Short mmCIF file of C-alpha atoms (C1' of nucleotides) in Angstrom, two decimals:
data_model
loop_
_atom_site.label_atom_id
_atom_site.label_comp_id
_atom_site.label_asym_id
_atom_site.label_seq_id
_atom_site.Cartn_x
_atom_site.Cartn_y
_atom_site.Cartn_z
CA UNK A 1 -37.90 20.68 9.48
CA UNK A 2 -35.70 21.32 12.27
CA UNK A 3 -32.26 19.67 12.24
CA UNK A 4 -32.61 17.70 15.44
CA UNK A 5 -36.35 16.65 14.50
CA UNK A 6 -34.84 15.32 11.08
CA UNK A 7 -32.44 13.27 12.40
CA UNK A 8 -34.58 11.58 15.04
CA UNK A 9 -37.45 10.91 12.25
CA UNK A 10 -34.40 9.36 10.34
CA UNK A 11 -33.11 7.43 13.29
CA UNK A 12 -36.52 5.86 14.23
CA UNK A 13 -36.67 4.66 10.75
CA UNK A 14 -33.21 3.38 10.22
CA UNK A 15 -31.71 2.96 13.56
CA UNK A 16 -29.91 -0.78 13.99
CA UNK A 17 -31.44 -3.52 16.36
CA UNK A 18 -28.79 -3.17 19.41
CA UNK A 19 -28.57 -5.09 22.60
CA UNK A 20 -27.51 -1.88 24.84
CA UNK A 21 -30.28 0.13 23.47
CA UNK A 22 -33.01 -1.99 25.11
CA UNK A 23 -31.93 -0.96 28.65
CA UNK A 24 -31.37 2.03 30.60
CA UNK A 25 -29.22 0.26 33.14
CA UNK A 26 -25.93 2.29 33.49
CA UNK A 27 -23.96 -0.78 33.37
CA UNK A 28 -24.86 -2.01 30.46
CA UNK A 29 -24.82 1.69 28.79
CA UNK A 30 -20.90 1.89 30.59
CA UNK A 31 -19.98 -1.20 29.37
CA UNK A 32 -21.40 -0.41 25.55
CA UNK A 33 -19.70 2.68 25.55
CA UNK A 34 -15.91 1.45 26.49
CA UNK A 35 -16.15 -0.96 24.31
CA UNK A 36 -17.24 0.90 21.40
CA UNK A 37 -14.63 3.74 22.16
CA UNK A 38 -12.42 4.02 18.65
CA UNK A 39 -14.30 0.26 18.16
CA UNK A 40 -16.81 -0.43 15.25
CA UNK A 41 -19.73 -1.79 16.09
CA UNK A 42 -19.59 -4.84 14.02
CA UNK A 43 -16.36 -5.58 16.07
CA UNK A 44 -17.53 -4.63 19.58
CA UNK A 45 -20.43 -6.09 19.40
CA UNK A 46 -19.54 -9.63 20.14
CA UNK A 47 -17.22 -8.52 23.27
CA UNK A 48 -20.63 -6.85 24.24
CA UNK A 49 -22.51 -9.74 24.42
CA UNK A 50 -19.53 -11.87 26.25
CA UNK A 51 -19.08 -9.27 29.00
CA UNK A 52 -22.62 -8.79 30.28
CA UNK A 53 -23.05 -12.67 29.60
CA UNK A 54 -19.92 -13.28 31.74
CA UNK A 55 -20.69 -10.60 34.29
CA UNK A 56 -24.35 -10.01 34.06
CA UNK A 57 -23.89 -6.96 37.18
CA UNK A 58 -20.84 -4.53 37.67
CA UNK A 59 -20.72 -7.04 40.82
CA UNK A 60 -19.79 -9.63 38.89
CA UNK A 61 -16.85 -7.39 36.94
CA UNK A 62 -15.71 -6.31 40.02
CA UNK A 63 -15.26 -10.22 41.70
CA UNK A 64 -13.75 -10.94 38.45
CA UNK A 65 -9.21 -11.17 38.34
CA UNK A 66 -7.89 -8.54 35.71
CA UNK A 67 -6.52 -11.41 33.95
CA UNK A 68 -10.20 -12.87 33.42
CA UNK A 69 -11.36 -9.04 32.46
CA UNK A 70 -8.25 -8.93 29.92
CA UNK A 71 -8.72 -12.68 28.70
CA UNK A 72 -12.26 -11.77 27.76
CA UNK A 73 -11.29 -8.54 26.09
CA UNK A 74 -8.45 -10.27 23.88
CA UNK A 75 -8.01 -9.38 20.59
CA UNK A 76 -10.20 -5.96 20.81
CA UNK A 77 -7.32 -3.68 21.21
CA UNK A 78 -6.52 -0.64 23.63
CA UNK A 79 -6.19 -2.47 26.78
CA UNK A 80 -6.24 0.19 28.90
CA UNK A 81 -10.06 0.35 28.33
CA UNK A 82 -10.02 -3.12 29.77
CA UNK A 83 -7.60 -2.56 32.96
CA UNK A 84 -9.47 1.13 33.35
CA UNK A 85 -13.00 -0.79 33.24
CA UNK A 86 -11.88 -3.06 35.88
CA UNK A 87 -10.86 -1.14 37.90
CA UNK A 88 -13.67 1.69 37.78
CA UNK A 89 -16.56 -1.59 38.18
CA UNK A 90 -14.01 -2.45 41.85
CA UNK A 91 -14.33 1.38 42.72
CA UNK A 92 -18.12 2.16 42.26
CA UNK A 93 -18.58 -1.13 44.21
CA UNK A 94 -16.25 -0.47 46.89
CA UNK A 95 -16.64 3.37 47.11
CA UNK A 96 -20.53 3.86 46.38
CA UNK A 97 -22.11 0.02 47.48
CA UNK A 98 -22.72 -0.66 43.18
CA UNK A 99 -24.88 2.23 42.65
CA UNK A 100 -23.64 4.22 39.44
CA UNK A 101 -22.79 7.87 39.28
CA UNK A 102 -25.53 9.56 37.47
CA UNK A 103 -24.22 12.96 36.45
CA UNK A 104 -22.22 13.94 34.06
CA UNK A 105 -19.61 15.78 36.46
CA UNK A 106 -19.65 12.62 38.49
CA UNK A 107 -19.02 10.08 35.66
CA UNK A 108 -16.63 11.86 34.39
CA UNK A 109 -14.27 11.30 37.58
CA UNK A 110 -14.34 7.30 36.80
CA UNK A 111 -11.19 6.18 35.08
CA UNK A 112 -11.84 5.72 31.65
CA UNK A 113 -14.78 7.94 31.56
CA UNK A 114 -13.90 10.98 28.94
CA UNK A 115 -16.12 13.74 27.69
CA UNK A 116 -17.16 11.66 25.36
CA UNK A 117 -18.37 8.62 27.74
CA UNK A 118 -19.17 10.66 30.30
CA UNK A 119 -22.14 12.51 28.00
CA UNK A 120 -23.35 9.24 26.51
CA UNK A 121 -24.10 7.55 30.04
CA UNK A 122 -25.32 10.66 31.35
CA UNK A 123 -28.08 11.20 28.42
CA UNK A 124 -28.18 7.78 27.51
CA UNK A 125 -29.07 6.31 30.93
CA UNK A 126 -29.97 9.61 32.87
CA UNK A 127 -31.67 11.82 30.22
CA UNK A 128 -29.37 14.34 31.11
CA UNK A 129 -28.88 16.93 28.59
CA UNK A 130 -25.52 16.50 27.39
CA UNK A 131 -24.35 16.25 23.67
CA UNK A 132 -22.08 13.67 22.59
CA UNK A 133 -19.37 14.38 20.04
CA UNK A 134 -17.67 11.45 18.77
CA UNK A 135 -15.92 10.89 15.06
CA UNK A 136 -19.11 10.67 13.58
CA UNK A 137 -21.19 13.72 15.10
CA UNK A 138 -17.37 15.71 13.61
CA UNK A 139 -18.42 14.28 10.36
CA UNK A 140 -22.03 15.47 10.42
CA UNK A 141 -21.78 18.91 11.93
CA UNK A 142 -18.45 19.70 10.22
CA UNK A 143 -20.04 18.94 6.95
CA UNK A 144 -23.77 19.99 7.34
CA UNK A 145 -22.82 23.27 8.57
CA UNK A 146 -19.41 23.22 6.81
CA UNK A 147 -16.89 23.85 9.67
CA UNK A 148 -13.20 23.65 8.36
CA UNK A 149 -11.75 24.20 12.05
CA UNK A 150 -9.75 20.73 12.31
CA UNK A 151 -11.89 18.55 14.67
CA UNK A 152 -8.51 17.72 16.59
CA UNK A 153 -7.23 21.02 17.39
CA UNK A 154 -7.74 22.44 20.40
CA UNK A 155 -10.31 25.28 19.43
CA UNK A 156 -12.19 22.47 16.72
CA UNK A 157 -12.40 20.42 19.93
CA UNK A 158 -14.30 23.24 21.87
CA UNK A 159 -16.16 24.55 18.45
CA UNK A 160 -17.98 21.10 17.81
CA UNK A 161 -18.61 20.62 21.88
CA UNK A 162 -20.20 24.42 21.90
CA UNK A 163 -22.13 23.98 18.30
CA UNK A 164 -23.37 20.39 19.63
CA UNK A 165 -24.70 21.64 22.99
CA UNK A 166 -26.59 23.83 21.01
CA UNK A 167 -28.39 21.51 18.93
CA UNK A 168 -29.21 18.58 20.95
CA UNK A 169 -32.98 17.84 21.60
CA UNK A 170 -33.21 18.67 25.40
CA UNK A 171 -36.59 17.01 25.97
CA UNK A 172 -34.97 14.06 24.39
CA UNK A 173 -31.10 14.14 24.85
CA UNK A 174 -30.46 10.01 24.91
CA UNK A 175 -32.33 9.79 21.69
CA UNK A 176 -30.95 12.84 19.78
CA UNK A 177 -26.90 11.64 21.22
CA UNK A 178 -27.78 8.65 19.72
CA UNK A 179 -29.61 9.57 16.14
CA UNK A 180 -26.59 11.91 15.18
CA UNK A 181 -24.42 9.47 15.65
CA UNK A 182 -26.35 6.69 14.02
CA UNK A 183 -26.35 8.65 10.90
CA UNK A 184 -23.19 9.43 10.80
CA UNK A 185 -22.54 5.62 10.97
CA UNK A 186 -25.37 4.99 8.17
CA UNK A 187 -25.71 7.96 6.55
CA UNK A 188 -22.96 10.12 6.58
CA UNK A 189 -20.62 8.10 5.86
CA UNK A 190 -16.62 8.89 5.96
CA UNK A 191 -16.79 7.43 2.39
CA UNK A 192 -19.40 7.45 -0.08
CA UNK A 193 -22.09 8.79 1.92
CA UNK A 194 -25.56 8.69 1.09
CA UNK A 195 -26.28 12.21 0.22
CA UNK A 196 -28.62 11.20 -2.50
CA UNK A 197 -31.15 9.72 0.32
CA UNK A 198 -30.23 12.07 2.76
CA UNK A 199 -32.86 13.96 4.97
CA UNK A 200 -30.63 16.92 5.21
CA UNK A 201 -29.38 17.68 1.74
CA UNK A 202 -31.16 20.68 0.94
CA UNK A 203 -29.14 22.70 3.59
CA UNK A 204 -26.05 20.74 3.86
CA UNK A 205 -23.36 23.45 3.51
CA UNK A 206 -20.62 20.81 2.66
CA UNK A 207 -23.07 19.44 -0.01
CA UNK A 208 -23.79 22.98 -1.68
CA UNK A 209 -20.27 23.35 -1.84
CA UNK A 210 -19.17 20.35 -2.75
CA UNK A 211 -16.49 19.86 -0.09
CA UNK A 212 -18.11 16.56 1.24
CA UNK A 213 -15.02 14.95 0.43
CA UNK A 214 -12.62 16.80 2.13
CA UNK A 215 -14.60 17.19 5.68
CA UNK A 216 -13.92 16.92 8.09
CA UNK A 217 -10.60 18.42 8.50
CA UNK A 218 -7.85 16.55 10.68
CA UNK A 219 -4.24 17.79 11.37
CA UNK A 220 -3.03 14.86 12.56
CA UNK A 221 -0.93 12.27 11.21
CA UNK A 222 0.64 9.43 13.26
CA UNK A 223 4.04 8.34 12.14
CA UNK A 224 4.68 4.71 12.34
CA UNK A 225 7.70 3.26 14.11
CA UNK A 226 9.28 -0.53 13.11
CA UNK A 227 10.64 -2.81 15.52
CA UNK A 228 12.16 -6.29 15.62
CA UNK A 229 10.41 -9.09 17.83
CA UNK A 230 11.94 -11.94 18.63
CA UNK A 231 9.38 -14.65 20.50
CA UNK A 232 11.56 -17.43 22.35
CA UNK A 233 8.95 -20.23 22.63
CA UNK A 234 10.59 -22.94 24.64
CA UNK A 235 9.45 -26.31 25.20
CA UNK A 236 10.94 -28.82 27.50
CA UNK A 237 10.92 -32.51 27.79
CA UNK A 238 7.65 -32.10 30.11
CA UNK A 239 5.79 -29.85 27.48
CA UNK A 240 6.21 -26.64 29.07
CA UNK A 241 6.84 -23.33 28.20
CA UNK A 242 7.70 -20.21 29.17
CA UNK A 243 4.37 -16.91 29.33
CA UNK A 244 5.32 -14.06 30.91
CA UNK A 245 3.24 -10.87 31.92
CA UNK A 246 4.43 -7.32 30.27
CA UNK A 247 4.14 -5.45 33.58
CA UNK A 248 6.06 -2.78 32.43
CA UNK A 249 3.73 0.80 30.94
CA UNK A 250 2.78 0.67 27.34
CA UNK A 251 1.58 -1.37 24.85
CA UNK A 252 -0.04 -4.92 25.86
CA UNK A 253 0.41 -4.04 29.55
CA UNK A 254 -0.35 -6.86 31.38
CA UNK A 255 -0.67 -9.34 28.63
CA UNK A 256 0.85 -12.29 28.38
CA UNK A 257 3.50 -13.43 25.86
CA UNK A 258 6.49 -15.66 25.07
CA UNK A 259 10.40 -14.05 26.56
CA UNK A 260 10.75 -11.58 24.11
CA UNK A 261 14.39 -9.70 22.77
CA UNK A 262 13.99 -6.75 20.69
CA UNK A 263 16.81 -6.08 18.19
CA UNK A 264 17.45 -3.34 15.82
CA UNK A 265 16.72 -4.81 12.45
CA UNK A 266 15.66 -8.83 11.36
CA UNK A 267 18.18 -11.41 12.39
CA UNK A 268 19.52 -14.26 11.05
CA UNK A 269 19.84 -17.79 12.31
CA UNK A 270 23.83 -16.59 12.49
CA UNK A 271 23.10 -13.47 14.51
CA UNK A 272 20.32 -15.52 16.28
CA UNK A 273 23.15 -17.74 17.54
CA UNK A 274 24.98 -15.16 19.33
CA UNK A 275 22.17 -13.10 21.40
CA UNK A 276 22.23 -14.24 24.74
CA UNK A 277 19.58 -16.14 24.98
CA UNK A 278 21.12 -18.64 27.81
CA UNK A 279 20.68 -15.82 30.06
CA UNK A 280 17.29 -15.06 29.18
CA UNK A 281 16.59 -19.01 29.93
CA UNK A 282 18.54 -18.80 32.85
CA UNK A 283 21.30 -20.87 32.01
CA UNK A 284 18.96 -23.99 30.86
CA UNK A 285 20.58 -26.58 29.20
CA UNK A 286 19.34 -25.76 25.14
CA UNK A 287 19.09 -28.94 23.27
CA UNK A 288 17.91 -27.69 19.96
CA UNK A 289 16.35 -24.73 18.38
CA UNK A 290 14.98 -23.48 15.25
CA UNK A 291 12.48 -20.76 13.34
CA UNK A 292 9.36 -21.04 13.03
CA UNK A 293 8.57 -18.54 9.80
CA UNK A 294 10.63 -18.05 7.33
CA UNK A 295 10.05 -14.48 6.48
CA UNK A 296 9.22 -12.07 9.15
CA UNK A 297 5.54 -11.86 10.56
CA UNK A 298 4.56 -8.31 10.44
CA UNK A 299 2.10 -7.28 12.46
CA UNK A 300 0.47 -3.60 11.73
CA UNK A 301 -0.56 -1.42 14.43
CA UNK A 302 -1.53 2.41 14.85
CA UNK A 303 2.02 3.44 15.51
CA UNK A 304 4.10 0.73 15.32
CA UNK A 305 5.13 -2.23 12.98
CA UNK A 306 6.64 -4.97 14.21
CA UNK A 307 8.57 -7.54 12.30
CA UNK A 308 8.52 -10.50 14.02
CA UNK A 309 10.15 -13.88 14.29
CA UNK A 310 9.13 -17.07 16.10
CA UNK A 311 12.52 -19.36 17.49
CA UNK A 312 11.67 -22.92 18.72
CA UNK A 313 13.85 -23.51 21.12
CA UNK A 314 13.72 -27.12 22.66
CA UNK A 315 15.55 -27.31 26.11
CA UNK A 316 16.17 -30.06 29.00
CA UNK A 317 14.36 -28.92 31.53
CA UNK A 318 12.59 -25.40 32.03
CA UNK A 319 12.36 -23.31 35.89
CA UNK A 320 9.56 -23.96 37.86
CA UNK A 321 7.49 -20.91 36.70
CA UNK A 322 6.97 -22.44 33.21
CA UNK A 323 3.02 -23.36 32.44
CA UNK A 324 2.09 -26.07 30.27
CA UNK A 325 1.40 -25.62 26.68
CA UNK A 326 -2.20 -27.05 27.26
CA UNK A 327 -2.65 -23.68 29.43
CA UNK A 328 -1.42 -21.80 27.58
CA UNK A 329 -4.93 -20.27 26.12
CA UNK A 330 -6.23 -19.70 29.85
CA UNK A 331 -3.92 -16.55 29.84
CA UNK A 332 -4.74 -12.84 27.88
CA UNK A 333 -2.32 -12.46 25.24
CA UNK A 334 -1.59 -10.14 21.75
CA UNK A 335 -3.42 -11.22 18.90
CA UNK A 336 0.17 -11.65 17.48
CA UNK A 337 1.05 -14.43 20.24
CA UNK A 338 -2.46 -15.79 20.19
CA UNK A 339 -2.61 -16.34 16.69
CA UNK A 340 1.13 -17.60 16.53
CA UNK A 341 -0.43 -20.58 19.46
CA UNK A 342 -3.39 -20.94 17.16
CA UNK A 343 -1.44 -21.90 13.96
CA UNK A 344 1.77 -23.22 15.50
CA UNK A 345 1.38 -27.79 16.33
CA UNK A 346 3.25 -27.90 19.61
"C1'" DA B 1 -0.28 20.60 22.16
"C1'" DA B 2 1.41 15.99 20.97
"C1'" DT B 3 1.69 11.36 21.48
"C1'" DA B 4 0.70 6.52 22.83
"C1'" DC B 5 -2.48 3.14 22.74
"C1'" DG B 6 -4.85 -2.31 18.91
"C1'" DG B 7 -7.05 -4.35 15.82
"C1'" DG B 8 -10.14 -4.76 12.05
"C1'" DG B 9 -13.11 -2.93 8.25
"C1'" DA B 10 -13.83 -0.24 4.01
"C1'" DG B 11 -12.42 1.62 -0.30
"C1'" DC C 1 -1.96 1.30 0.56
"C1'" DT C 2 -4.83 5.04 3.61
"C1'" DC C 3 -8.31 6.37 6.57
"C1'" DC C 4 -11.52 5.52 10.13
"C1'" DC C 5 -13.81 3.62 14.15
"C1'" DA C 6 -19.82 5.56 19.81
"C1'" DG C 7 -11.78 8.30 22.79
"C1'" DT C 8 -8.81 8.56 27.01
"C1'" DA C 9 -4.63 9.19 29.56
"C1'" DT C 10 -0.25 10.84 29.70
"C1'" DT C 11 3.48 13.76 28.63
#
DNA sequence: AATACGGGGAG
DNA sequence: CTCCCAGTATT
C-alpha cells in the first residue's frame, strides 16, 4: 500500500483521543499548536485545556493583561510563545475584526507563526495542502527512506520540506499532517520504536539497513553555560516583599521574581556580607538575614545552569512598591521562584 | 549559519 | 547522564 494510505489506516486505528482534534476552529487549532511547539503532549495538554477554558474565543485572549496570559502559561517554558500568542490574538482582533487568516502565506505573517505552525493551521483548519515537518515527521521520513542529510542543516531543512510536500495526501492534507506525526509520536519512536508492529517495515530503508538507531542525523549540540543566582527575598515587619518584572530581552522576560545579583561562582555567607545589597534595597534599614538552602539549588535548563541560592533577608520597613507575600502567587514567575514560594513557610 | 529560548519525560 | 519534544525569532 501506498505510504500515505498506510499511515492514515494506522492513524485511524491508533490515533489518541485529543481535545483540539474535535474542532476545526482556527483558534483552538492556533492555540494547540503554540503550545505544543518543542512541548510533549502529555505536558501541553493541561495548559490546553486552561487556555480555551479561561478564554473560550481569541476575544477573550485578546481582553486578557499579558501578565494573566503569562500567569496561565507558568511553568511550560519558552515564554515567548506566550508574549507572541498574546499579542498575535490583540492583532487579528484589532487588525482583521477576530476573523483568522486562513492561508498559509497569511498565517505565516502572525508572530509566532513558523513554517511549521503556519502548515498545521492551514491543513489542519483549512484543508489546505501543506505538509508539516516537525521532529517527528524528521524521524519518519529520515528513517523510512533513509536520509542522512542532518535535519538541522540548512539543505536537510529544505530536503525534508521538498520530500514531505511530495507525499502528503492532498485530498486529505489535515489528516495525513496529522497521521505522520502521530506515528512518529507512537510508532516511531526516538527510542525503541515499534518496528516489530510497524505498518511500514517491509520498505523501511533505515530498517533494512539497520541504521534505525542512528537516524535521524543532527549537527547540533548546545553547550551549556553556569551561572550564580542569588534571590534576595525580603520581608518586612508588614509581611511584604519585594517581585520585580525582568523587562529586560532574554530568558523569563517579563516574569516575575525576587531582586536578583548574579555573581561569578557560589558565595558564602562571608562574601554574601559584602555585596551591596543595601543598595539594591535602597538603603533599608536590614535587621537580619540568612540562607535559605544550604547547598546550591540547581536548576537545569537547555543552555544554562544556574546555581542558585535563596537569602532571607528580614528588614524594617520595605518601599512602597513591595506586594504582600499573600500575593505573591497572583504574579507569573520561573518555576525556580515559584517552587522556592511553594516550599519556603513565610 | 548559529544561537537563545524552559521545562519535563524517557531511557 | 543524554536526548527529545506538534519550533520560532534573532543575530
Amino acid at each position: 500500500m501506498d505510504f500515505k494510505y498506510t499511515l492514515i489506516n494506522w492513524y485511524s486505528a491508533h490515533k489518541r483521543d485529543l481535545p483540539w482534534r474535535k474542532t476545526k476552529n482556527p483558534y483552538n487549532i492556533w492555540l494547540s499548536e503554540i503550545i505544543l511547539q518543542q512541548t510533549q503532549v502529555k505536558q501541553g495538554l493541561p495548559y490546553y485545556e486552561a487556555f480555551t477554558s479561561n478564554f473560550p474565543t481569541i476575544f477573550d485572549l485578546a481582553t486578557a493583561s499579558e501578565t494573566e496570559v503569562l500567569k496561565l502559561w507558568q511553568g511550560l517554558g519558552y515564554y515567548s510563545r506566550a508574549r507572541n500568542l498574546h499579542t498575535t490574538a490583540k492583532h487579528i482582533v484589532n487588525e482583521f475584526n477576530g476573523v483568522f487568516p486562513n492561508t498559509y502565506k497569511d498565517l505565516l505573517k502572525l508572530k509566532g507563526v513558523g513554517d511549521y505552525t503556519a502548515s498545521a493551521i492551514s491543513s489542519i483548519a483549512f484543508n489546505e495542502v501543506a505538509a508539516v515537518v516537525d521532529g517527528n515527521v524528521y524521524r519518519v521520513l529520515s528513517r523510512y527512506f533513509g536520509i542522512k542529510t542532518p535535519i538541522n542543516s540548512t539543505v536537510g531543512i529544505k530536503e525534508f520540506k521538498k520530500l514531505a510536500s511530495n507525499l502528503i495526501d492532498t485530498k486529505q492534507p489535515d489528516i495525513y499532517n496529522q497521521a505522520i506525526m502521530e506515528f512518529g509520536a507512537l510508532q516511531c519512536k526516538p527510542k525503541n520504536p515499534n518496528c516489530h508492529s510497524c505498518p511500514l517495515c517491509k520498505s523501511c530503508v533505515a530498517l533494512q539497513k539497520k541504521s534505525i538507531d542512528s537516524l535521524p542525523v543532527k549537527v547540533k549540540k548546545t553547550k551549556v553555560s553556569t551561572k550564580y543566582f542569588n534571590f534576595l527575598v525580603c520581608i518586612d515587619s508588614s509581611n511584604k516583599t519585594l517581585f520585580q518584572k525582568r523587562t529586560h530581552k532574554g530568558i523569563w522576560q517579563n516574569l516575575y521574581q525576587f531582586p536578583l545579583i548574579e555573581t561569578e561562582k557560589s558565595l558564602s555567607l562571608e562574601e554574601f556580607q559584602l555585596l551591596d545589597i543595601k543598595n539594591v534595597l535602597s538603603n533599608t534599614y536590614i535587621k537580619d538575614y540568612a540562607l535559605y538552602n544550604e547547598t546550591d539549588i540547581v536548576h537545569k535548563l537547555s543552555h544554562q545552569h544556574l546555581y542558585t541560592k535563596f537569602w532571607i533577608i528580614e528588614v524594617d520597613r520595605l518601599s512602597k512598591e513591595a506586594i504582600s507575600i499573600d500575593a505573591l502567587t497572583k504574579y507569573p514567575s520561573p518555576v525556580l521562584i515559584s517552587t522556592f514560594i511553594e516550599n519556603f513557610k513565610f
